[in-house]
Amino acid sequence: MTRVLSIASECAPLVKTGGLADVAGALPAALGAQGVQMRTLLPGYPAVMDALHDRAEVAHFHDLFGGQAWILSGRAAGLDLVVIDAPHLYARAGSPYMAPDGRDWPDNPERFAALSWIGAHLGIHGVAGWHPQVLHGHDWQAGFVPQYLRQMGGGPATVLTIHNIAFTGSTDPGRVQSLRLDPWHFHPEGYEFYGGISALKSGLMGADALTTVSPTYAAELMTPEYGMGLDGVIRHRREALTGILNGIDADAWDPGADPAIRPYRDQEGKGANKAALRAEMGLPDTDGPLCVIVSRMSHQKGLDLVLEALLALLDHGGQLAVLGSGDPGLEQAFRQAADQNPHVAVRIGYDEGLSHRMIAGGDAILVPSRFEPCGLTQMYGLRYGTVPVVALTGGLADTVINASPAALARGAATGVQFSPVTAEALRGALTRLCQLYRDGDTWSRLVANGMSHPVGWDQSARAYAALYARLSTGR
Ligand SMILES: Nc1ncnc2c1ncn2[C@@H]1O[C@H](COP(=O)(O)OP(=O)(O)O[C@H]2O[C@H](CO)[C@@H](O)[C@H](O)[C@H]2O)[C@@H](O)[C@H]1O
């Protein structure tokens, strides 16, 4: 049994703003099957504190970045947790990162430095006799773990996973002291980044192993186009980096047993869900494909391209249903598209149940991301027989097999890919989708291929387990 402490700023189903939470929530069970004992360290947000049971206090700090903190072990939602009960940092309404008015909390650097600091502390001192052999942090919020370990005199091996390099946890150099960083390490080999401080850069330089969530994204990160200024750092650490594809939570996303939908096991069974979704979204019947989108609305996700390419879908009898929130300009543009066209429906917001109904009821799911470390919704689509139309980038390239004539002839195709990530290429992909949809036999094969494509955690959990084993025996 390798003992691993996962350090995450969000974790499904307790607290989620995006895919990081899904992964942090799914890893412990997936890895349990591989002989890894994983506990998850989380900030004590109200939702986490409310759900925590079987609590035991394992440590107390008089001053954790400006106030008292109690470290609690316990369980919630089937997860073994270690929770930082620090009301001055985490007992706030809103999302993990933002106030209810949508603005980032000004002390986010300290709030997540505290998470990393406690992670490092527990790495050295353990949790009531349980001593992790590996500390596995996620994204910038866990970036300072290796730095603090170094300041505390060393400890277990560290892994840092990049879910989204767009967030670097950067702040101004005046915060060295409030972040409890050793000023001697304010240099390019440490946490300094373009004259400021970056938690992610610090972790990328200091962690024993780096992972990201698909092999293609691992390669892309080393290029200026995708590295967001950190490509040089990543090239410098290329020997330490591996791409391990995400899986999906196969229990939460099982079309045969999903309580949010009318369960089904083959293409036939999708019909009732499609009719229900059309009724729910107020969409009329057509003979073209019903395309769905479930997404954060941000530049990353390329949804502006969908608006530009929309007519290619509508002119072929297709429809679009969108669930998402984020960029106010995009929200408004989708609302307007829905007002202007009876075959477009939009729900602005975050709605877990509706996301299941959309993916069950759609014929196709659109994921036109400009960059996508892995992407989960295209994999939900595969499992639910909802054909993914994806940009050829990152994990989208690694999880979908394009319906080229050769792949169709081999019986391997599962979706439609397009490249470059432009409205013009997306128009071509939507036109092709509509052609495939009209050819009933080919469409049925695409759907069936997707539904039998493996999207669970087995293979990736083995890859993480092997990485942890290598790191913990190497010390
Ligand atoms: N309005 C809404 N209502 C309900 N559910 C919604 C929703 N909007 C989004 N979701 C859900 O949130 C999750 C989003 O996960 P993704 O992997 O697609 O992207 P994200 O960019 O957040 O994650 C980052 O981290 C993950 C995990 O590593 C990587 O896969 C990804 O590429 C990377 O950008 C999915 O479970 C999706 O269903």
Short mmCIF file of C-alpha atoms and ligand atoms in Angstrom, two decimals:
data_model
loop_
_atom_site.label_atom_id
_atom_site.label_comp_id
_atom_site.label_asym_id
_atom_site.label_seq_id
_atom_site.Cartn_x
_atom_site.Cartn_y
_atom_site.Cartn_z
CA MET A 1 0.00 0.00 0.00
CA THR A 2 1.45 3.34 -1.02
CA ARG A 3 0.13 6.17 1.14
CA VAL A 4 -0.62 9.36 -0.76
CA LEU A 5 -1.98 12.70 0.43
CA SER A 6 -3.81 14.44 -2.40
CA ILE A 7 -3.88 18.24 -1.96
CA ALA A 8 -6.70 19.95 -3.79
CA SER A 9 -8.64 23.22 -3.69
CA GLU A 10 -11.87 21.53 -4.83
CA CYS A 11 -13.20 17.99 -4.82
CA ALA A 12 -16.45 16.58 -6.24
CA PRO A 13 -19.11 16.10 -5.08
CA LEU A 14 -18.41 18.42 -2.14
CA VAL A 15 -17.16 21.52 -3.89
CA LYS A 16 -16.71 21.95 -7.63
CA THR A 17 -16.07 24.70 -10.13
CA GLY A 18 -14.65 22.51 -12.90
CA GLY A 19 -12.92 19.34 -13.98
CA LEU A 20 -10.20 19.50 -11.30
CA ALA A 21 -12.88 18.66 -8.73
CA ASP A 22 -14.05 15.66 -10.74
CA VAL A 23 -10.53 14.29 -10.91
CA ALA A 24 -9.68 14.94 -7.25
CA GLY A 25 -12.96 13.27 -6.29
CA ALA A 26 -12.50 10.21 -8.49
CA LEU A 27 -8.81 9.47 -7.87
CA PRO A 28 -9.07 7.98 -4.35
CA ALA A 29 -11.48 5.20 -5.34
CA ALA A 30 -9.72 4.55 -8.66
CA LEU A 31 -6.38 4.31 -6.90
CA GLY A 32 -7.72 2.23 -4.04
CA ALA A 33 -8.19 -0.55 -6.57
CA GLN A 34 -4.46 -0.24 -7.38
CA GLY A 35 -3.25 -0.62 -3.80
CA VAL A 36 -2.90 3.10 -3.11
CA GLN A 37 -4.30 4.54 0.09
CA MET A 38 -5.21 8.13 -0.70
CA ARG A 39 -6.45 10.81 1.62
CA THR A 40 -7.45 14.24 0.37
CA LEU A 41 -6.51 17.52 2.04
CA LEU A 42 -9.16 20.20 1.47
CA PRO A 43 -9.82 23.73 2.74
CA GLY A 44 -12.70 23.81 5.21
CA TYR A 45 -15.20 25.68 3.04
CA PRO A 46 -18.72 25.74 4.51
CA ALA A 47 -19.89 22.89 2.21
CA VAL A 48 -16.97 20.73 3.33
CA MET A 49 -17.43 21.50 7.03
CA ASP A 50 -21.16 20.74 6.80
CA ALA A 51 -20.57 17.35 5.17
CA LEU A 52 -17.67 16.19 7.35
CA HIS A 53 -18.45 13.36 9.75
CA ASP A 54 -16.42 11.05 12.00
CA ARG A 55 -14.31 14.08 12.79
CA ALA A 56 -11.16 13.99 14.88
CA GLU A 57 -8.83 16.88 15.56
CA VAL A 58 -5.30 15.99 14.56
CA ALA A 59 -3.50 19.32 14.96
CA HIS A 60 -4.05 22.92 15.97
CA PHE A 61 -2.28 26.10 14.85
CA HIS A 62 -2.51 29.42 16.68
CA ASP A 63 -1.55 31.32 13.56
CA LEU A 64 -2.14 29.89 10.12
CA PHE A 65 -1.66 32.88 7.85
CA GLY A 66 -3.51 35.23 10.17
CA GLY A 67 -5.81 33.17 12.38
CA GLN A 68 -6.37 29.94 14.24
CA ALA A 69 -6.72 26.64 12.41
CA TRP A 70 -7.75 23.16 13.41
CA ILE A 71 -6.77 20.20 11.25
CA LEU A 72 -9.53 17.61 11.23
CA SER A 73 -9.57 14.11 9.83
CA GLY A 74 -12.95 12.72 8.83
CA ARG A 75 -15.08 11.40 6.04
CA ALA A 76 -17.55 12.91 3.61
CA ALA A 77 -19.17 11.61 0.42
CA GLY A 78 -17.22 8.37 0.72
CA LEU A 79 -13.86 10.18 0.81
CA ASP A 80 -11.15 10.05 3.48
CA LEU A 81 -10.49 13.71 4.16
CA VAL A 82 -8.15 15.92 6.07
CA VAL A 83 -9.74 19.33 6.39
CA ILE A 84 -8.30 22.71 7.35
CA ASP A 85 -10.85 24.36 9.59
CA ALA A 86 -9.59 27.94 9.38
CA PRO A 87 -12.63 30.23 9.45
CA HIS A 88 -10.61 33.37 8.71
CA LEU A 89 -9.56 31.82 5.37
CA TYR A 90 -12.38 29.56 4.24
CA ALA A 91 -15.67 30.24 6.08
CA ARG A 92 -17.06 32.42 3.29
CA ALA A 93 -20.04 32.38 0.96
CA GLY A 94 -19.38 32.15 -2.76
CA SER A 95 -17.21 29.81 -4.78
CA PRO A 96 -13.83 28.56 -3.55
CA TYR A 97 -12.11 31.42 -5.34
CA MET A 98 -14.63 34.22 -5.68
CA ALA A 99 -16.93 36.34 -3.58
CA PRO A 100 -20.64 36.26 -4.44
CA ASP A 101 -20.09 39.42 -6.53
CA GLY A 102 -17.81 37.41 -8.86
CA ARG A 103 -14.53 38.99 -7.79
CA ASP A 104 -11.53 36.92 -6.69
CA TRP A 105 -10.90 37.00 -2.95
CA PRO A 106 -7.99 39.44 -2.52
CA ASP A 107 -6.23 37.04 -0.15
CA ASN A 108 -6.38 34.02 -2.49
CA PRO A 109 -2.57 33.80 -2.55
CA GLU A 110 -2.53 33.39 1.26
CA ARG A 111 -5.61 31.13 1.35
CA PHE A 112 -4.00 28.56 -0.91
CA ALA A 113 -0.49 29.08 0.39
CA ALA A 114 -2.04 27.93 3.68
CA LEU A 115 -3.35 24.80 1.95
CA SER A 116 0.15 24.07 0.61
CA TRP A 117 1.78 24.88 3.93
CA ILE A 118 -0.46 22.44 5.80
CA GLY A 119 0.15 19.84 3.06
CA ALA A 120 3.89 20.14 3.59
CA HIS A 121 3.48 20.07 7.38
CA LEU A 122 1.39 16.89 7.24
CA GLY A 123 3.89 15.39 4.81
CA ILE A 124 6.52 15.69 7.53
CA HIS A 125 4.47 15.08 10.67
CA GLY A 126 1.74 12.80 9.32
CA VAL A 127 -1.96 12.70 10.21
CA ALA A 128 -2.40 10.97 13.59
CA GLY A 129 0.17 8.29 12.84
CA TRP A 130 -0.61 8.04 9.12
CA HIS A 131 2.47 9.11 7.19
CA PRO A 132 2.09 9.83 3.48
CA GLN A 133 4.91 8.65 1.22
CA VAL A 134 3.85 10.97 -1.59
CA LEU A 135 2.22 14.42 -1.59
CA HIS A 136 0.19 14.86 -4.77
CA GLY A 137 -0.85 18.47 -5.39
CA HIS A 138 -3.21 19.82 -8.01
CA ASP A 139 -2.67 23.09 -9.89
CA TRP A 140 -1.27 26.35 -8.53
CA GLN A 141 -3.22 26.09 -5.29
CA ALA A 142 -0.81 23.32 -4.22
CA GLY A 143 2.20 24.84 -5.96
CA PHE A 144 4.16 25.85 -2.88
CA VAL A 145 4.20 22.37 -1.34
CA PRO A 146 7.76 21.52 -2.50
CA GLN A 147 9.01 24.99 -1.49
CA TYR A 148 7.57 24.75 2.03
CA LEU A 149 8.88 21.21 2.40
CA ARG A 150 12.31 22.50 1.53
CA GLN A 151 11.95 25.32 4.09
CA MET A 152 10.77 22.81 6.72
CA GLY A 153 13.78 20.55 6.10
CA GLY A 154 12.52 18.01 3.57
CA GLY A 155 9.85 15.31 3.55
CA PRO A 156 8.09 12.88 1.26
CA ALA A 157 8.19 12.84 -2.53
CA THR A 158 6.03 15.37 -4.38
CA VAL A 159 3.92 15.24 -7.52
CA LEU A 160 2.25 18.26 -9.09
CA THR A 161 -0.51 17.82 -11.66
CA ILE A 162 -1.27 20.56 -14.16
CA HIS A 163 -4.99 20.67 -14.91
CA ASN A 164 -4.93 24.15 -16.36
CA ILE A 165 -1.77 26.17 -16.89
CA ALA A 166 -3.79 29.30 -17.58
CA PHE A 167 -3.96 29.86 -13.81
CA THR A 168 -0.46 30.46 -12.48
CA GLY A 169 -1.21 31.69 -8.96
CA SER A 170 0.86 34.79 -9.59
CA THR A 171 1.12 37.72 -7.23
CA ASP A 172 3.36 40.67 -6.53
CA PRO A 173 6.82 40.31 -4.97
CA GLY A 174 5.74 42.33 -1.92
CA ARG A 175 3.96 39.20 -0.65
CA VAL A 176 7.09 37.13 0.03
CA GLN A 177 6.65 37.59 3.75
CA SER A 178 2.88 37.17 4.00
CA LEU A 179 3.24 33.93 2.01
CA ARG A 180 5.95 32.71 4.41
CA LEU A 181 8.37 32.21 1.54
CA ASP A 182 12.10 32.12 2.11
CA PRO A 183 13.34 35.30 0.36
CA TRP A 184 16.52 33.47 -0.65
CA HIS A 185 14.47 31.45 -3.12
CA PHE A 186 13.14 34.51 -4.94
CA HIS A 187 15.07 33.68 -8.10
CA PRO A 188 14.38 31.95 -11.42
CA GLU A 189 15.22 28.49 -10.04
CA GLY A 190 12.70 29.07 -7.25
CA TYR A 191 9.33 30.81 -7.15
CA GLU A 192 10.22 34.02 -8.99
CA PHE A 193 8.31 34.47 -12.27
CA TYR A 194 8.77 37.56 -14.43
CA GLY A 195 9.64 39.66 -11.40
CA GLY A 196 6.66 38.43 -9.35
CA ILE A 197 5.79 35.31 -7.39
CA SER A 198 4.11 32.31 -8.98
CA ALA A 199 2.87 29.35 -6.99
CA LEU A 200 2.61 27.23 -10.12
CA LYS A 201 6.13 28.06 -11.29
CA SER A 202 7.41 27.22 -7.81
CA GLY A 203 5.75 23.82 -7.95
CA LEU A 204 6.89 23.15 -11.50
CA MET A 205 10.48 23.81 -10.48
CA GLY A 206 10.35 22.00 -7.17
CA ALA A 207 8.15 18.90 -7.48
CA ASP A 208 9.87 15.55 -7.92
CA ALA A 209 7.41 14.57 -10.64
CA LEU A 210 5.05 16.58 -12.83
CA THR A 211 2.02 15.21 -14.56
CA THR A 212 -0.63 16.66 -16.76
CA VAL A 213 -3.90 15.14 -17.81
CA SER A 214 -3.18 13.88 -21.33
CA PRO A 215 -0.11 12.87 -23.35
CA THR A 216 -0.84 15.35 -26.14
CA TYR A 217 -1.19 18.27 -23.70
CA ALA A 218 2.12 17.23 -22.07
CA ALA A 219 3.80 17.71 -25.45
CA GLU A 220 1.87 20.91 -26.21
CA LEU A 221 2.88 22.49 -22.88
CA MET A 222 6.47 22.64 -24.07
CA THR A 223 5.52 24.99 -26.91
CA PRO A 224 5.12 28.78 -26.64
CA GLU A 225 1.63 28.47 -28.13
CA TYR A 226 0.29 26.47 -25.17
CA GLY A 227 2.83 27.02 -22.38
CA MET A 228 1.50 30.47 -21.38
CA GLY A 229 4.96 31.71 -20.58
CA LEU A 230 5.86 28.55 -18.64
CA ASP A 231 6.90 26.48 -21.67
CA GLY A 232 10.58 27.16 -20.93
CA VAL A 233 10.14 25.96 -17.35
CA ILE A 234 8.38 22.84 -18.58
CA ARG A 235 11.02 22.12 -21.20
CA HIS A 236 13.58 22.46 -18.42
CA ARG A 237 11.65 19.79 -16.44
CA ARG A 238 10.68 17.61 -19.41
CA GLU A 239 12.29 14.50 -17.88
CA ALA A 240 9.98 14.83 -14.87
CA LEU A 241 6.75 15.30 -16.86
CA THR A 242 4.29 12.61 -17.94
CA GLY A 243 0.82 12.88 -19.44
CA ILE A 244 -1.72 10.61 -17.74
CA LEU A 245 -5.16 10.75 -19.28
CA ASN A 246 -8.11 11.49 -16.99
CA GLY A 247 -10.88 8.97 -16.69
CA ILE A 248 -14.49 9.77 -15.83
CA ASP A 249 -16.41 8.69 -12.77
CA ALA A 250 -18.06 5.64 -14.29
CA ASP A 251 -20.65 5.40 -11.48
CA ALA A 252 -21.78 9.02 -11.63
CA TRP A 253 -21.81 8.89 -15.44
CA ASP A 254 -23.47 5.58 -16.26
CA PRO A 255 -26.31 5.84 -18.82
CA GLY A 256 -27.65 2.48 -17.65
CA ALA A 257 -28.16 3.63 -14.05
CA ASP A 258 -28.20 7.43 -14.07
CA PRO A 259 -31.00 8.66 -11.78
CA ALA A 260 -31.14 12.03 -13.59
CA ILE A 261 -32.27 10.49 -16.90
CA ARG A 262 -34.35 7.70 -18.42
CA PRO A 263 -31.63 5.02 -18.21
CA TYR A 264 -30.56 3.23 -21.40
CA ARG A 265 -27.88 0.90 -22.69
CA ASP A 266 -27.99 1.46 -26.46
CA GLN A 267 -28.84 4.02 -29.11
CA GLU A 268 -32.55 3.11 -29.08
CA GLY A 269 -32.79 4.18 -25.46
CA LYS A 270 -31.59 7.68 -26.22
CA GLY A 271 -34.82 8.56 -28.03
CA ALA A 272 -36.90 9.15 -24.91
CA ASN A 273 -34.15 11.32 -23.42
CA LYS A 274 -33.91 13.38 -26.60
CA ALA A 275 -37.66 13.97 -26.63
CA ALA A 276 -37.57 14.94 -22.95
CA LEU A 277 -34.66 17.31 -23.49
CA ARG A 278 -36.39 18.98 -26.44
CA ALA A 279 -39.50 19.44 -24.35
CA GLU A 280 -37.49 20.82 -21.43
CA MET A 281 -35.55 23.26 -23.62
CA GLY A 282 -38.53 24.24 -25.78
CA LEU A 283 -36.99 22.95 -29.01
CA PRO A 284 -39.22 21.77 -31.88
CA ASP A 285 -38.71 18.48 -33.75
CA THR A 286 -36.28 18.44 -36.69
CA ASP A 287 -34.59 15.73 -38.66
CA GLY A 288 -31.04 16.98 -38.03
CA PRO A 289 -28.82 16.24 -35.01
CA LEU A 290 -29.46 17.87 -31.64
CA CYS A 291 -26.06 19.18 -30.50
CA VAL A 292 -25.38 20.01 -26.86
CA ILE A 293 -22.72 21.98 -25.03
CA VAL A 294 -21.99 21.77 -21.28
CA SER A 295 -19.17 24.09 -20.47
CA ARG A 296 -17.62 26.94 -18.59
CA MET A 297 -17.95 29.94 -20.88
CA SER A 298 -14.38 31.11 -21.26
CA HIS A 299 -12.00 31.90 -24.10
CA GLN A 300 -10.40 28.46 -23.60
CA LYS A 301 -13.57 26.64 -24.56
CA GLY A 302 -13.91 28.29 -28.01
CA LEU A 303 -17.67 28.81 -27.71
CA ASP A 304 -17.46 32.05 -29.70
CA LEU A 305 -16.54 29.84 -32.66
CA VAL A 306 -19.83 27.97 -32.25
CA LEU A 307 -21.74 31.24 -32.59
CA GLU A 308 -19.77 32.03 -35.74
CA ALA A 309 -20.30 28.58 -37.23
CA LEU A 310 -23.91 28.15 -36.07
CA LEU A 311 -25.53 28.45 -39.49
CA ALA A 312 -23.62 25.42 -40.79
CA LEU A 313 -25.55 23.40 -38.20
CA LEU A 314 -28.93 25.10 -38.49
CA ASP A 315 -28.92 25.10 -42.32
CA HIS A 316 -28.65 21.30 -42.21
CA GLY A 317 -31.61 20.93 -39.88
CA GLY A 318 -29.49 20.70 -36.74
CA GLN A 319 -30.21 22.20 -33.33
CA LEU A 320 -28.19 23.49 -30.41
CA ALA A 321 -28.79 23.35 -26.65
CA VAL A 322 -26.26 25.05 -24.39
CA LEU A 323 -25.68 24.90 -20.62
CA GLY A 324 -22.95 27.07 -19.21
CA SER A 325 -21.88 30.20 -17.43
CA GLY A 326 -18.89 32.46 -17.21
CA ASP A 327 -17.89 35.30 -19.53
CA PRO A 328 -20.82 37.79 -19.48
CA GLY A 329 -20.27 38.71 -23.14
CA LEU A 330 -20.58 35.08 -24.22
CA GLU A 331 -23.59 34.51 -21.98
CA GLN A 332 -25.29 37.46 -23.63
CA ALA A 333 -24.33 36.35 -27.15
CA PHE A 334 -25.82 32.89 -26.58
CA ARG A 335 -28.99 34.37 -25.10
CA GLN A 336 -29.32 36.52 -28.18
CA ALA A 337 -28.75 33.54 -30.51
CA ALA A 338 -31.52 31.67 -28.68
CA ASP A 339 -33.87 34.68 -28.95
CA GLN A 340 -33.27 34.89 -32.67
CA ASN A 341 -33.56 31.21 -33.51
CA PRO A 342 -36.15 28.64 -32.43
CA HIS A 343 -33.58 25.88 -32.92
CA VAL A 344 -31.18 27.26 -30.32
CA ALA A 345 -31.84 26.99 -26.58
CA VAL A 346 -29.62 28.26 -23.78
CA ARG A 347 -29.54 27.86 -20.01
CA ILE A 348 -27.13 30.12 -18.22
CA GLY A 349 -26.01 28.67 -14.90
CA TYR A 350 -24.51 25.61 -13.30
CA ASP A 351 -26.85 22.63 -13.10
CA GLU A 352 -25.54 19.13 -12.47
CA GLY A 353 -28.87 17.38 -13.19
CA LEU A 354 -29.44 19.26 -16.43
CA SER A 355 -25.88 18.46 -17.52
CA HIS A 356 -26.78 14.75 -17.32
CA ARG A 357 -30.07 15.24 -19.15
CA MET A 358 -28.32 17.19 -21.90
CA ILE A 359 -25.61 14.64 -22.45
CA ALA A 360 -28.18 11.81 -22.46
CA GLY A 361 -30.58 13.64 -24.77
CA GLY A 362 -28.14 15.10 -27.29
CA ASP A 363 -27.09 13.38 -30.51
CA ALA A 364 -23.73 15.11 -30.45
CA ILE A 365 -21.68 17.16 -27.99
CA LEU A 366 -19.53 20.07 -29.14
CA VAL A 367 -16.15 20.75 -27.52
CA PRO A 368 -14.36 23.30 -29.74
CA SER A 369 -11.66 24.24 -27.19
CA ARG A 370 -8.66 26.36 -28.15
CA PHE A 371 -6.71 24.30 -25.66
CA GLU A 372 -7.93 21.40 -23.54
CA PRO A 373 -5.64 19.62 -21.08
CA CYS A 374 -7.95 16.60 -21.10
CA GLY A 375 -11.64 17.48 -21.16
CA LEU A 376 -14.28 15.35 -19.52
CA THR A 377 -17.50 16.16 -21.35
CA GLN A 378 -16.37 14.51 -24.60
CA MET A 379 -15.84 11.33 -22.57
CA TYR A 380 -19.29 11.64 -20.98
CA GLY A 381 -20.50 11.98 -24.57
CA LEU A 382 -18.76 8.77 -25.64
CA ARG A 383 -20.24 6.80 -22.78
CA TYR A 384 -23.73 8.19 -23.39
CA GLY A 385 -23.67 7.57 -27.15
CA THR A 386 -23.52 11.32 -27.82
CA VAL A 387 -21.03 11.77 -30.64
CA PRO A 388 -18.25 14.23 -29.74
CA VAL A 389 -17.30 16.99 -32.18
CA VAL A 390 -13.96 18.22 -30.87
CA ALA A 391 -11.00 20.42 -31.68
CA LEU A 392 -7.86 18.44 -32.43
CA THR A 393 -5.97 19.52 -29.32
CA GLY A 394 -4.80 18.17 -25.96
CA GLY A 395 -6.88 15.41 -24.43
CA LEU A 396 -9.55 15.87 -27.10
CA ALA A 397 -7.02 14.50 -29.60
CA ASP A 398 -6.25 11.56 -27.28
CA THR A 399 -9.80 10.46 -26.48
CA VAL A 400 -11.75 10.78 -29.74
CA ILE A 401 -11.09 8.85 -32.96
CA ASN A 402 -12.00 10.99 -35.97
CA ALA A 403 -14.53 9.60 -38.43
CA SER A 404 -12.08 9.54 -41.32
CA PRO A 405 -12.92 7.13 -44.14
CA ALA A 406 -10.15 4.81 -42.89
CA ALA A 407 -11.33 4.85 -39.25
CA LEU A 408 -14.94 4.34 -40.35
CA ALA A 409 -13.91 1.38 -42.51
CA ARG A 410 -11.96 -0.11 -39.57
CA GLY A 411 -14.95 0.33 -37.29
CA ALA A 412 -12.88 2.48 -34.94
CA ALA A 413 -14.32 5.99 -35.40
CA THR A 414 -16.02 7.58 -32.39
CA GLY A 415 -16.44 11.26 -33.29
CA VAL A 416 -15.51 14.22 -35.47
CA GLN A 417 -12.30 16.22 -35.00
CA PHE A 418 -11.40 19.51 -36.62
CA SER A 419 -8.24 21.52 -37.01
CA PRO A 420 -7.16 24.31 -36.93
CA VAL A 421 -9.41 25.65 -34.18
CA THR A 422 -11.23 28.19 -36.34
CA ALA A 423 -14.86 28.92 -37.13
CA GLU A 424 -14.23 27.81 -40.69
CA ALA A 425 -12.92 24.39 -39.66
CA LEU A 426 -15.78 24.04 -37.18
CA ARG A 427 -18.26 24.82 -39.97
CA GLY A 428 -16.72 21.94 -41.93
CA ALA A 429 -17.00 19.64 -38.93
CA LEU A 430 -20.66 20.53 -38.33
CA THR A 431 -21.49 19.97 -41.98
CA ARG A 432 -19.75 16.60 -41.81
CA LEU A 433 -21.60 15.74 -38.61
CA CYS A 434 -24.93 16.39 -40.31
CA GLN A 435 -23.92 14.17 -43.25
CA LEU A 436 -22.92 11.35 -40.93
CA TYR A 437 -26.17 11.74 -39.02
CA ARG A 438 -28.21 11.32 -42.19
CA ASP A 439 -26.43 8.04 -42.99
CA GLY A 440 -28.26 5.95 -40.37
CA ASP A 441 -25.99 2.89 -40.42
CA THR A 442 -22.78 4.86 -40.16
CA TRP A 443 -24.25 6.97 -37.36
CA SER A 444 -25.30 3.89 -35.42
CA ARG A 445 -21.79 2.49 -35.71
CA LEU A 446 -20.27 5.76 -34.49
CA VAL A 447 -22.59 5.76 -31.49
CA ALA A 448 -21.93 2.11 -30.68
CA ASN A 449 -18.15 2.53 -31.05
CA GLY A 450 -18.24 5.46 -28.65
CA MET A 451 -20.35 3.65 -26.08
CA SER A 452 -17.88 0.76 -25.97
CA HIS A 453 -14.76 2.96 -25.90
CA PRO A 454 -13.03 2.69 -22.49
CA VAL A 455 -13.26 6.01 -20.60
CA GLY A 456 -12.87 4.80 -17.02
CA TRP A 457 -9.91 5.18 -14.70
CA ASP A 458 -8.35 1.69 -14.85
CA GLN A 459 -5.41 2.35 -17.12
CA SER A 460 -4.66 5.81 -15.75
CA ALA A 461 -4.94 4.69 -12.14
CA ARG A 462 -2.30 2.07 -12.90
CA ALA A 463 -0.07 4.81 -14.32
CA TYR A 464 -0.45 6.98 -11.19
CA ALA A 465 0.12 3.97 -8.92
CA ALA A 466 3.32 3.11 -10.80
CA LEU A 467 4.50 6.72 -10.51
CA TYR A 468 3.83 6.82 -6.75
CA ALA A 469 5.59 3.47 -6.27
CA ARG A 470 8.64 4.66 -8.19
CA LEU A 471 8.80 7.91 -6.18
CA SER A 472 8.30 6.30 -2.79
CA THR A 473 10.89 3.55 -3.32
CA GLY A 474 13.38 5.98 -4.80
CA ARG A 475 13.91 7.58 -1.36
N1 LIG B 1 -22.87 24.84 -16.40
C1 LIG B 1 -22.53 23.63 -15.98
N2 LIG B 1 -23.42 22.87 -15.31
C2 LIG B 1 -23.07 21.64 -14.87
N3 LIG B 1 -21.86 21.09 -15.03
C3 LIG B 1 -20.94 21.81 -15.68
C4 LIG B 1 -21.21 23.11 -16.20
N4 LIG B 1 -20.10 23.58 -16.78
C5 LIG B 1 -19.16 22.62 -16.67
N5 LIG B 1 -19.66 21.56 -16.00
C6 LIG B 1 -18.95 20.32 -15.63
O1 LIG B 1 -17.65 20.70 -15.15
C7 LIG B 1 -16.69 19.76 -15.63
C8 LIG B 1 -15.74 20.47 -16.58
O2 LIG B 1 -14.65 19.67 -16.81
P1 LIG B 1 -13.70 19.82 -18.07
O3 LIG B 1 -12.66 18.79 -17.96
O4 LIG B 1 -14.53 19.75 -19.30
O5 LIG B 1 -13.13 21.30 -18.02
P2 LIG B 1 -12.34 22.28 -17.00
O6 LIG B 1 -11.78 23.29 -17.92
O7 LIG B 1 -13.25 22.75 -15.93
O8 LIG B 1 -11.19 21.40 -16.33
C9 LIG B 1 -9.75 21.44 -16.34
O9 LIG B 1 -9.35 20.29 -15.58
C10 LIG B 1 -9.88 19.08 -16.11
C11 LIG B 1 -9.47 17.97 -15.14
O10 LIG B 1 -8.13 17.61 -15.28
C12 LIG B 1 -9.39 18.83 -17.52
O11 LIG B 1 -10.08 17.69 -18.04
C13 LIG B 1 -9.69 20.03 -18.40
O12 LIG B 1 -9.13 19.85 -19.69
C14 LIG B 1 -9.14 21.29 -17.73
O13 LIG B 1 -9.39 22.45 -18.52
C15 LIG B 1 -17.46 18.64 -16.28
O14 LIG B 1 -17.76 17.67 -15.31
C16 LIG B 1 -18.73 19.36 -16.75
O15 LIG B 1 -19.82 18.49 -16.90
#
